[in-house]
Coordinates of C-alpha atoms and ligand atoms in Angstrom, one line a residue:
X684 CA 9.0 70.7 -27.7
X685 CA 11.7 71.2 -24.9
X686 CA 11.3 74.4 -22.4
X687 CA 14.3 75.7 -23.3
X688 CA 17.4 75.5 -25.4
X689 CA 21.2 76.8 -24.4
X690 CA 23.0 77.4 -27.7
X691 CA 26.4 79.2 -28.3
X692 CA 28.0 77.1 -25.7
X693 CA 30.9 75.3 -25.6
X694 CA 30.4 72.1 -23.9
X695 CA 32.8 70.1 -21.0
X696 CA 30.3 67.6 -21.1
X697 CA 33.0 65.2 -18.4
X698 CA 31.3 62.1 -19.8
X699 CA 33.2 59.1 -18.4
X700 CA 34.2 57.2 -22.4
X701 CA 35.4 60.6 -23.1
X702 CA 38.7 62.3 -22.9
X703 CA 39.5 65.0 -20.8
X704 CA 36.8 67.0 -19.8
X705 CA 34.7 65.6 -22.8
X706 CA 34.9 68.4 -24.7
X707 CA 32.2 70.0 -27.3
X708 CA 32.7 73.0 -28.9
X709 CA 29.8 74.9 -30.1
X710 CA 27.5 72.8 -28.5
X711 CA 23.7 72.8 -27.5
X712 CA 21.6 71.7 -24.1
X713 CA 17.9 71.1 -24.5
X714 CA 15.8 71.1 -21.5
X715 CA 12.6 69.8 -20.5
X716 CA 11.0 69.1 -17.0
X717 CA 14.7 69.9 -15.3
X718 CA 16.6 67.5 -17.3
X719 CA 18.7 67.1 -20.0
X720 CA 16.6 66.4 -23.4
X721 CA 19.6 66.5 -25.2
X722 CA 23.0 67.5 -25.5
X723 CA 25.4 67.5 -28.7
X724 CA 27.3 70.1 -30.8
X725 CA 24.9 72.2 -32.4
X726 CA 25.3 71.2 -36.2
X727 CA 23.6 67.7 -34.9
X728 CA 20.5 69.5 -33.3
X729 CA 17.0 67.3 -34.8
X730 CA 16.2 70.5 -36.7
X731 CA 16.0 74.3 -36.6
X732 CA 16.1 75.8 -33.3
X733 CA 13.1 78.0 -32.9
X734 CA 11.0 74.7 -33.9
X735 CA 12.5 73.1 -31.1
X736 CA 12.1 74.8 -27.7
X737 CA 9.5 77.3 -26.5
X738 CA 13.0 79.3 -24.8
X739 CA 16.3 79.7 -26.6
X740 CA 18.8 81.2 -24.3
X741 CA 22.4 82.4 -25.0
X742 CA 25.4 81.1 -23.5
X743 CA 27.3 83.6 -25.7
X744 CA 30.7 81.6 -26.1
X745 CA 30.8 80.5 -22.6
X746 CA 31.5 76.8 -21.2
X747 CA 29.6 75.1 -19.5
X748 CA 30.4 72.2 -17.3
X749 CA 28.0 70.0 -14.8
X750 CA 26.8 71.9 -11.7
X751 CA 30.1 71.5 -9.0
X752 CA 29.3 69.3 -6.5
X753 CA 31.3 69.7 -3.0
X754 CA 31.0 66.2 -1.7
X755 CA 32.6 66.9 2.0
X756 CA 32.0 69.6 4.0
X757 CA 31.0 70.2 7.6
X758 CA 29.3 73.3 7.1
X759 CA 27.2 73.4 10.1
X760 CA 28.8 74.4 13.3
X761 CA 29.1 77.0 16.0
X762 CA 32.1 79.8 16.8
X763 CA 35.1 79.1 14.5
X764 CA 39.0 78.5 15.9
X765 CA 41.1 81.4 15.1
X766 CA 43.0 81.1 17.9
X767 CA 44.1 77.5 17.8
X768 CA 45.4 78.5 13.9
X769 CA 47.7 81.1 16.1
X770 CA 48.7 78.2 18.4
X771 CA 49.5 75.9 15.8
X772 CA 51.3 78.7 13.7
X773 CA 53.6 78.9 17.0
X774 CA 54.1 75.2 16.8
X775 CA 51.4 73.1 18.0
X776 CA 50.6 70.5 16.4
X777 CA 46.9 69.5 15.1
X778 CA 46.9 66.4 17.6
X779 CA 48.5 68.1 20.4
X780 CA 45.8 70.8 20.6
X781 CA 43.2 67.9 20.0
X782 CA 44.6 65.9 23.0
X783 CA 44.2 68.9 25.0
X784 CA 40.6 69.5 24.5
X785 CA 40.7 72.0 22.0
X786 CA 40.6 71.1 18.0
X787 CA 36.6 69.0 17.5
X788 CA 35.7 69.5 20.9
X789 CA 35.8 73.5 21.1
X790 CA 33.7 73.5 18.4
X791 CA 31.2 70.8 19.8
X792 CA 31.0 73.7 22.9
X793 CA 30.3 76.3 20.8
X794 CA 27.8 74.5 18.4
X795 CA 25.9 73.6 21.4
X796 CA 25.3 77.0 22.5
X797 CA 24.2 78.2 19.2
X798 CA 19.9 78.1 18.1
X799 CA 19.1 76.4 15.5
X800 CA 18.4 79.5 14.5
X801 CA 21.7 80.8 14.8
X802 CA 23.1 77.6 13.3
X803 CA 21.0 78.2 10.1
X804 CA 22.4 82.2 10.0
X805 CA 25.6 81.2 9.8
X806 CA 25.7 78.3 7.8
X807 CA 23.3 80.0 4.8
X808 CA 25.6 82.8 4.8
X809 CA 28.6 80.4 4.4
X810 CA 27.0 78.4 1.6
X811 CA 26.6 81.9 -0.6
X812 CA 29.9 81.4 -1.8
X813 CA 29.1 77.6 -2.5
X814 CA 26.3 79.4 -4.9
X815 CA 28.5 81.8 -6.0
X816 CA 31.1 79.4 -7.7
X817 CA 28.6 77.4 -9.6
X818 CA 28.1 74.3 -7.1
X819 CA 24.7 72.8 -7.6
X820 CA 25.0 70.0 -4.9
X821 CA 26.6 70.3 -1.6
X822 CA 27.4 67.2 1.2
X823 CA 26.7 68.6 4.8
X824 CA 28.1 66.4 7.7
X825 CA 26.7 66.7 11.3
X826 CA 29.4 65.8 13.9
X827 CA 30.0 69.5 16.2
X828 CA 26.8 68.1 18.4
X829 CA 27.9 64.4 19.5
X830 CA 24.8 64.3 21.7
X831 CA 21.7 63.5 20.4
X832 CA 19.5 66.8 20.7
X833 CA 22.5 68.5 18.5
X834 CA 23.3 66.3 15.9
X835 CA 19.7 65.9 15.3
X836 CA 19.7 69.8 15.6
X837 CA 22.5 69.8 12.6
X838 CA 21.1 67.6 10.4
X839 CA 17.6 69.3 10.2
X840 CA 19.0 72.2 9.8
X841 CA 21.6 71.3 6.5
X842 CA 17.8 69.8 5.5
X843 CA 16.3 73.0 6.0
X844 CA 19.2 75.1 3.9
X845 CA 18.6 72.8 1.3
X846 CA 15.1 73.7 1.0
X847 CA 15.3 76.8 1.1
X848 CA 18.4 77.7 -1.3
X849 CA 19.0 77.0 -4.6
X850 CA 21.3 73.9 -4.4
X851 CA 20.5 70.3 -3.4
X852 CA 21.6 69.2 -0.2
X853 CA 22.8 65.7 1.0
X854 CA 22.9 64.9 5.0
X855 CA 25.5 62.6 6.9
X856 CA 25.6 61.8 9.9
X857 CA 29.0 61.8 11.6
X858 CA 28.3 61.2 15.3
X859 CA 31.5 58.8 15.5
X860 CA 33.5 62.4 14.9
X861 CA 35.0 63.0 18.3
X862 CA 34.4 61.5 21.8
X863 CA 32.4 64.1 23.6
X864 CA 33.7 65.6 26.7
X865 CA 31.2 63.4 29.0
X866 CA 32.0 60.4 27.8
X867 CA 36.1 60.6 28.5
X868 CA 37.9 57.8 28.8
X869 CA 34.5 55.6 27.4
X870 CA 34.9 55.6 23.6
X871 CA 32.8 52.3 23.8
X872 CA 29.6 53.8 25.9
X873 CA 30.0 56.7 23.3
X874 CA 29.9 54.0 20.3
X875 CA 26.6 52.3 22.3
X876 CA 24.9 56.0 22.1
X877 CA 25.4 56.4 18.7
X878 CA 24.0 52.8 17.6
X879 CA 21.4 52.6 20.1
X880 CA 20.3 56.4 20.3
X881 CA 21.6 58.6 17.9
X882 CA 21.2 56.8 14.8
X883 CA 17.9 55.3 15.3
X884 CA 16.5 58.6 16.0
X885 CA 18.3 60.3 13.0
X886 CA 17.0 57.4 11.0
X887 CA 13.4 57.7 12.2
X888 CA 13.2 61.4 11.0
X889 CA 14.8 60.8 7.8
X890 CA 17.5 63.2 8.4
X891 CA 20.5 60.9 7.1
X892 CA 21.4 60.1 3.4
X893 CA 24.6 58.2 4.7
X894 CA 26.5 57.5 7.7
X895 CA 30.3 58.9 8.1
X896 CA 32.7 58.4 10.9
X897 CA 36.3 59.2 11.7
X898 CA 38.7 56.2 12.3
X899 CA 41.9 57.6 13.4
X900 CA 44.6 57.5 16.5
X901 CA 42.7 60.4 18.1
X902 CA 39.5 59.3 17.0
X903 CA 37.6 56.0 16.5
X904 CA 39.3 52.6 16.5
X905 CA 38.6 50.4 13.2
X906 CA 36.2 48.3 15.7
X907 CA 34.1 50.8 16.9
X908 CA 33.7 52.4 13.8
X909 CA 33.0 48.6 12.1
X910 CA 30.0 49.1 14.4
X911 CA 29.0 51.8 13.5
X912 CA 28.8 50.5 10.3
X913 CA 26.9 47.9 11.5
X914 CA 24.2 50.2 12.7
X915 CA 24.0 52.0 9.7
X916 CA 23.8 48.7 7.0
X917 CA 20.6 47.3 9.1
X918 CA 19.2 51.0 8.9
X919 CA 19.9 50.8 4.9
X920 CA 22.0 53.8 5.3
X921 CA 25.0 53.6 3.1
X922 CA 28.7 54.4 4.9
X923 CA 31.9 56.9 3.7
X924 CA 34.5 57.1 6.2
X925 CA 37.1 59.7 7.1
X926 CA 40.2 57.8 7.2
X927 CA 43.9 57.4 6.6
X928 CA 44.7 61.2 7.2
X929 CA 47.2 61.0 10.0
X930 CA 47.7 57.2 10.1
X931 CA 47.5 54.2 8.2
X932 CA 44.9 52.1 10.4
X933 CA 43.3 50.1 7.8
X934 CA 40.5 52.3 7.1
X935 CA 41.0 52.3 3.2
X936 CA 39.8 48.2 3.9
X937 CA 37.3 49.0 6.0
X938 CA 35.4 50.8 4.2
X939 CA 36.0 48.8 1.1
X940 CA 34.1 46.2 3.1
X941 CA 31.6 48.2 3.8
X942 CA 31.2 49.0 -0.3
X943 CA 31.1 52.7 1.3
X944 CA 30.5 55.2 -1.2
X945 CA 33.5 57.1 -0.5
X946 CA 36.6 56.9 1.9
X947 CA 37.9 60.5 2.7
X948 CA 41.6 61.9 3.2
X949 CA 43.7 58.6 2.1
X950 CA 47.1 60.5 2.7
X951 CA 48.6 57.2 4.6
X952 CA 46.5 54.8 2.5
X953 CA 48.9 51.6 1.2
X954 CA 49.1 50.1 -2.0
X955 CA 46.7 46.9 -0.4
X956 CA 44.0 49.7 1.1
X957 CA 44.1 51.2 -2.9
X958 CA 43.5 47.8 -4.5
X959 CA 40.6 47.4 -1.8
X960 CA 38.8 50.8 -3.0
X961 CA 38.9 49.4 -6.6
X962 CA 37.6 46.0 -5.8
X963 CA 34.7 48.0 -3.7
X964 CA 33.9 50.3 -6.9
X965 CA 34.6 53.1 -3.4
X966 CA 35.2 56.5 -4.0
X967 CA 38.8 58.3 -3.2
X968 CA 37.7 61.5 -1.9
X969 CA 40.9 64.0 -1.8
X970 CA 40.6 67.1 0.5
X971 CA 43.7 69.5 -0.4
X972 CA 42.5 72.4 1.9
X973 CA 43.1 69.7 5.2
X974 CA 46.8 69.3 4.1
X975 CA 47.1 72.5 3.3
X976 CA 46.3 73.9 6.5
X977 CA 48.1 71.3 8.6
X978 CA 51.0 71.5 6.5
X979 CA 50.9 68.0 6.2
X980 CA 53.9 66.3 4.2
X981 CA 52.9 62.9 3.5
X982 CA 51.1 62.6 -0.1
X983 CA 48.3 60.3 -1.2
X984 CA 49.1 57.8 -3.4
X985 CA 47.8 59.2 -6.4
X986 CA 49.3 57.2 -9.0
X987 CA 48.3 53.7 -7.0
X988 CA 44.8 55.4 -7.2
X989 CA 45.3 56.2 -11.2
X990 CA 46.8 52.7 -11.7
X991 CA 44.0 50.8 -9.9
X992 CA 41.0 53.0 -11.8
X993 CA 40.0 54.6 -8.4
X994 CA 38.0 56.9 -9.1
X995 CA 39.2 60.3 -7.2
X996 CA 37.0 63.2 -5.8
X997 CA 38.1 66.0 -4.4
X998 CA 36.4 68.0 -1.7
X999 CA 36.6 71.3 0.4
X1000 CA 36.1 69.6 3.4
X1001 CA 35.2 72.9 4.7
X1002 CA 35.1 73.5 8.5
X1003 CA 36.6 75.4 11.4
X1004 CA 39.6 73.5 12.3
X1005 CA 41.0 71.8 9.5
X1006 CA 39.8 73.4 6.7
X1007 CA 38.7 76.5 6.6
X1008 CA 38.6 76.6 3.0
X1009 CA 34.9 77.9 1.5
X1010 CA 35.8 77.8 -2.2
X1011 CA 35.3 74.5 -4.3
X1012 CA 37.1 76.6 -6.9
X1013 CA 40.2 77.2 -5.0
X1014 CA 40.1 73.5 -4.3
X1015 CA 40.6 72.5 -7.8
X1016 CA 43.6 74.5 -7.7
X1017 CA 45.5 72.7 -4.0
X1018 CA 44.6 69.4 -5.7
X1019 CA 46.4 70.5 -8.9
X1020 CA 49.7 72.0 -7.2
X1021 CA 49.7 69.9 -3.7
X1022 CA 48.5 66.6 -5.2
X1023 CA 49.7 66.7 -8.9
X1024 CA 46.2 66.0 -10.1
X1025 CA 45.7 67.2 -14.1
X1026 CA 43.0 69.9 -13.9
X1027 CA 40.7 67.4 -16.2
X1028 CA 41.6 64.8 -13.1
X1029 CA 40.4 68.0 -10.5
X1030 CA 37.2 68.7 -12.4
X1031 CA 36.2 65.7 -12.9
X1032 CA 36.3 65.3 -8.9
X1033 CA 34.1 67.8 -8.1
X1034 CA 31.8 66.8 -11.2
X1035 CA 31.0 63.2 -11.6
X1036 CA 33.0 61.3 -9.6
X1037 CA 31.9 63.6 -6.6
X1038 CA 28.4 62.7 -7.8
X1039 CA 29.8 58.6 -7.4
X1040 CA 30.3 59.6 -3.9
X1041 CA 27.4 61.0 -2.9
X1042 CA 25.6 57.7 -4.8
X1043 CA 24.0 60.5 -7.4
X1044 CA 26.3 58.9 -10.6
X1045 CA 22.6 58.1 -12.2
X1046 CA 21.1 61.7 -11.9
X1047 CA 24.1 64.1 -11.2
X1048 CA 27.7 64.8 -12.7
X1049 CA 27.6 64.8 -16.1
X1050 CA 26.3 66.5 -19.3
X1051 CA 24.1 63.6 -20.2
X1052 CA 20.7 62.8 -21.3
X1053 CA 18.0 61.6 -18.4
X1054 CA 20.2 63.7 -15.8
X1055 CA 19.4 67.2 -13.7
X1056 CA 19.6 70.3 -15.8
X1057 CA 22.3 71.3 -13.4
X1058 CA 25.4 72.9 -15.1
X1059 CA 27.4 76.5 -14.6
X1060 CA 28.4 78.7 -17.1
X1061 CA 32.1 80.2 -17.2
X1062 CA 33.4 82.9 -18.8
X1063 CA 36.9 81.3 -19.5
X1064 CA 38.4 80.4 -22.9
X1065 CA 39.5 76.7 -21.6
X1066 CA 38.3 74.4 -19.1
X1067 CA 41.7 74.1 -17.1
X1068 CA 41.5 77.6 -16.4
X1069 CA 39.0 76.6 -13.4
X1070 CA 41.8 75.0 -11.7
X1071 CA 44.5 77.2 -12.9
X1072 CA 42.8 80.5 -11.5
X1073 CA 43.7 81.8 -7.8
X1074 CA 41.2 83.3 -6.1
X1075 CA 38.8 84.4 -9.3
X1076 CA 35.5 83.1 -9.8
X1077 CA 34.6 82.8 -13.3
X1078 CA 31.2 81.9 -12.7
X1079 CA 28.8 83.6 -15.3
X1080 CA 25.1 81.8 -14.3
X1081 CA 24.2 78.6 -12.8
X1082 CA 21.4 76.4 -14.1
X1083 CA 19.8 74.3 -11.2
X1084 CA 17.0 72.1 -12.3
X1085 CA 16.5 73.8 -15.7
X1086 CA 16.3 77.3 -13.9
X1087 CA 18.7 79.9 -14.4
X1088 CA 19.5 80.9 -10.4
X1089 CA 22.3 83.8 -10.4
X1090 CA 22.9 85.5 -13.6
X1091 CA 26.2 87.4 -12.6
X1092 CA 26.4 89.5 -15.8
Ligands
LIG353 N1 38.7 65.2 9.7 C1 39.0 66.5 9.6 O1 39.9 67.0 9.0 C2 38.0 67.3 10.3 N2 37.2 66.3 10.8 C3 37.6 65.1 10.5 O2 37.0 64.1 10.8 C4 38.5 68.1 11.4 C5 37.5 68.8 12.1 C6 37.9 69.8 13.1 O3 39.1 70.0 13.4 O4 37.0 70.5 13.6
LIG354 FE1 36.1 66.1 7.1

């Protein structure tokens, strides 16, 4: 006998040797122990459904789709950067203000100040709207403490938001983010503090699930980041990489071989860095708010990513100088219009192949049998409207773990 038994649904299961969105119309969830028992239209249920669950609930007509998963953000940080946004609207540029001492750096001063306590204010009161619009797993970078007290302080407390909200939380560590103010004009020192000190210590307290850095003209070179790596493969911490967003440095190769689970950005990634992320089985992770807001022109190759069977993510990549963008829903929508993705493409990258990038393609991501009981319901007639809607949220109930967490009607 299952616990309980969603019926009157229709189903976007996103199964991977389906379709589109893997559609199911009319279609039934069993659950027992916080996982999917089953899953199928209704007329192929194993018998009547009082018989077969102790709880039948009603979806009443609404789809359902996996729990969204937002598989970039840097939602842990002090102050935000307002002003810079009027600077730049005046005409400076992102890398100009960077140079300067402004951009990563103001918010590294301002993240220091904060309490942990303060830290964890903010951020919970960010993530509500994370809960809000169905997202059932969220990926929280440090990288605003580049020393070792704050990271350490970032990363405990994107653990501690996970335990205490609904949603599952995965940690990476992005130390290699920016060169810190003391260590000007020693990039390498800064590289020996995060191998010898920062990511040991992270490491020893469990606070990592993977190991992020940014390799970029006004960040890390490919070689300091390769270390990096380094570090992280004898601490058995798998890699992603923020790459490719300004520049083409190689990244997309680097972390392809790295077999990272994700490379992030990709706007300046070649055909040759493409046909590496395929050979990797690495994750595309798009982030449409970042281009967005810098007005950026130059695309990423989406169709070399379609032609080589990339698979493609999308992400908010939420956080105060980039991407101030707090809604995964919104997201779908920039990746649609900005990047040309099909909204079956867009869900599917905040489903399962966001899942592929946070390594959680076994449990997470899909309608399937064996995985979390993680879904949201929507009160929409077609799947596509997720992506097509501006600035409405749907949302009608989340499921996390088999428990229903915010009816909204
Ligand atoms: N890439 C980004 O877009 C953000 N970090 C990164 O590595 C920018 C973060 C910021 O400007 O605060
Ligand atoms: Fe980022």
């Amino acid at each position: 006998m299952w616990d309980a038994l969603w019926l009157e649904a229709n189903l976007a299961t996103l199964r991977a040797d389906r379709e589109g969105c893997g559609e199911v119309r009319d279609g039934a969830i069993g659950i027992e122990d916080g996982r999917i028992a089953w899953v199928g239209p209704r007329s192929a249920l194993p018998g009547e459904a009082r018989s077969l669950a102790r709880e039948i609930l009603e979806a009443r007509g609404a789809w359902i789709t996996p729990g969204l998963i937002d598989c970039h953000t840097h939602l842990v940080y002090g102050g935000n950067r307002a002003r810079e946004f009027e600077l730049r609207l005046q005409g400076a540029s992102y890398e100009v203000i960077a140079r300067a001492g402004g951009g990563i750096v103001a918010t590294v001063h301002a993240t220091r100040e904060a309490s942990e306590h303060e830290l964890t204010a903010v951020a919970s009161r960010r993530l509500a709207q994370w809960l809000a619009e169905g997202v059932t797993v969220i990926e929280i970078k440090s990288g605003y403490g580049l020393d070792v007290t704050t990271e350490l302080r970032l990363l405990r407390v994107a653990r501690l938001i996970g335990s205490v909200a609904p949603i599952c939380v995965r940690t990476t560590f992005l130390g290699a983010h920016a060169l810190p103010p003391e260590f000007a004009g020693r990039p390498d020192a800064y590289i020996d503090c995060v191998c010898d000190e920062m990511l040991p210590a992270v490491a020893g307290e469990g606070l990592a699930d993977a190991v992020d850095a940014f390799c970029e003209g006004i960040a890390f070179s490919t070689e300091q980041t390769a270390r990096v790596f380094d570090t992280a493969c004898k601490l058995g911490l798998p890699v992603k990489l923020h790459a490719d967003q300004l520049s083409d440095l190689g990244g997309a190769q680097l972390a392809a071989r790295y077999a990272a689970l994700s490379a992030d950005h990709r706007e300046y990634t070649s055909e040759a860095g493409v046909a590496a992320l395929a050979a990797a089985g690495t994750v595309a992770v798009l982030l449409p708010g970042a281009f967005y807001f810098l007005r950026e022109m130059q695309l990423p190759p989406v169709d070399a990513l379609r032609r080589h069977r990339v698979p493609i993510a999308i992400a908010t990549d939420h956080n105060p100088g980039s991407s101030p963008l707090s809604s995964i829903l919104l997201t779908l929508n920039l990746a649609c219009t900005l990047f040309r993705l099909t909204p079956a493409e867009a869900i599917a990258g905040v489903t399962r192949n966001a899942a592929r990038a946070l390594g959680m393609q076994d449990t997470h991501g899909t309608l399937e049998v064996g995985k979390a009981a993680d879904f949201a319901l929507w009160n929409i007639d077609a799947p596509s409207e997720l992506a097509y809607a501006m600035g409405a949220n749907p949302n009608s109930g989340t499921v996390k773990d088999g428990e229903l967490r915010n009816p909204r009607q």
